[in-house]
């Protein structure tokens, strides 16, 4: 799954016309396997649009990676990289930084 490109994913979706029962898992696997790219984009978005929140959460990629992975717990990537390695608590702790941030500027 890690080697699937976006074009291959789209081709698969087109070929199955959305009828495959594993479509949600497949798309979650695709997104989860590109967590760093999504986390970097999320970090940049927060930094540019919510500077006070960014200041509180910080520039470490970890909380953004945890946020990017939120909702993909059914993915192969999550099972191999989080569950199998006993990192669930670590990811939830990182994700909770978004919940506990004061968010003074998140109401734009």
Coordinates of C-alpha atoms in Angstrom, one line a residue:
X1 CA 0.0 0.0 0.0
X2 CA 2.8 2.4 0.8
X3 CA 3.9 2.5 -2.9
X4 CA 0.4 3.3 -4.3
X5 CA 0.4 6.7 -6.1
X6 CA -2.5 9.1 -6.1
X7 CA -3.1 8.2 -9.8
X8 CA -3.2 4.5 -8.9
X9 CA -5.7 5.2 -6.1
X10 CA -7.9 7.2 -8.4
X11 CA -7.6 4.5 -11.1
X12 CA -8.7 1.9 -8.5
X13 CA -11.6 4.0 -7.4
X14 CA -12.7 4.5 -11.0
X15 CA -12.3 0.8 -11.8
X16 CA -14.5 -0.3 -8.9
X17 CA -16.9 2.6 -9.3
X18 CA -17.0 2.9 -5.5
X19 CA -18.6 -0.5 -5.1
X20 CA -15.8 -2.2 -3.3
X21 CA -16.5 -2.7 0.4
X22 CA -12.8 -2.0 1.1
X23 CA -12.8 1.4 -0.5
X24 CA -12.9 3.3 2.8
X25 CA -10.0 1.2 4.2
X26 CA -8.0 1.6 0.9
X27 CA -8.4 5.4 0.9
X28 CA -7.5 5.5 4.7
X29 CA -4.4 3.4 3.9
X30 CA -3.4 5.8 1.2
X31 CA -3.8 8.9 3.3
X32 CA -2.2 7.3 6.4
X33 CA 0.8 6.2 4.3
X34 CA 1.3 9.9 3.4
X35 CA 1.0 11.2 7.0
X36 CA 4.2 13.2 6.9
X37 CA 3.1 15.2 3.9
X38 CA -0.3 15.8 5.4
X39 CA 1.2 16.8 8.7
X40 CA 3.6 19.2 7.1
X41 CA 0.7 20.8 5.2
X42 CA -1.4 21.0 8.4
X43 CA 1.5 22.5 10.3
X44 CA 2.0 25.2 7.6
X45 CA -1.8 25.9 7.6
X46 CA -1.9 26.4 11.3
X47 CA 1.2 28.5 11.3
X48 CA -0.1 30.8 8.6
X49 CA -3.7 31.1 9.7
X50 CA -3.6 30.5 13.5
X51 CA -0.3 31.9 14.8
X52 CA -1.4 31.9 18.5
X53 CA -2.4 28.3 18.2
X54 CA 0.8 27.5 16.4
X55 CA 2.8 29.2 19.1
X56 CA 1.1 27.1 21.7
X57 CA 1.3 23.7 19.9
X58 CA 4.8 24.4 18.5
X59 CA 6.6 23.4 15.3
X60 CA 7.3 19.7 16.1
X61 CA 5.7 17.6 13.5
X62 CA 4.4 15.0 16.0
X63 CA 1.1 16.7 17.0
X64 CA 0.4 17.5 13.4
X65 CA 1.2 13.9 12.4
X66 CA -1.2 12.7 15.1
X67 CA -3.9 15.0 13.9
X68 CA -3.4 13.8 10.3
X69 CA -3.8 10.2 11.4
X70 CA -6.9 10.9 13.4
X71 CA -9.7 8.9 11.9
X72 CA -7.5 6.3 10.1
X73 CA -7.4 3.8 12.9
X74 CA -8.8 1.1 10.5
X75 CA -5.9 1.6 8.2
X76 CA -3.1 -0.9 7.6
X77 CA -0.6 1.9 8.4
X78 CA -2.2 2.6 11.8
X79 CA -2.2 -1.1 12.7
X80 CA 1.5 -1.5 11.7
X81 CA 2.9 1.8 12.9
X82 CA 0.8 2.7 15.9
X83 CA -1.1 -0.3 17.3
X84 CA 1.7 -3.0 16.7
X85 CA 4.3 -0.7 18.2
X86 CA 2.2 0.3 21.2
X87 CA 2.0 4.0 20.3
X88 CA -1.7 4.6 20.8
X89 CA -1.3 6.6 24.0
X90 CA 1.6 8.6 22.4
X91 CA -0.5 9.6 19.4
X92 CA -3.6 10.4 21.6
X93 CA -1.4 12.6 23.8
X94 CA 0.0 14.5 20.7
X95 CA -3.5 14.8 19.3
X96 CA -4.9 16.2 22.5
X97 CA -2.6 19.2 22.1
X98 CA -5.1 20.5 19.6
X99 CA -8.0 19.9 22.1
X100 CA -6.2 21.6 25.0
X101 CA -4.8 24.6 23.0
X102 CA -6.4 27.9 24.1
X103 CA -7.3 28.6 20.5
X104 CA -7.6 32.3 20.9
X105 CA -7.3 32.7 17.1
X106 CA -9.2 29.7 15.9
X107 CA -12.5 31.5 15.4
X108 CA -11.6 33.3 12.1

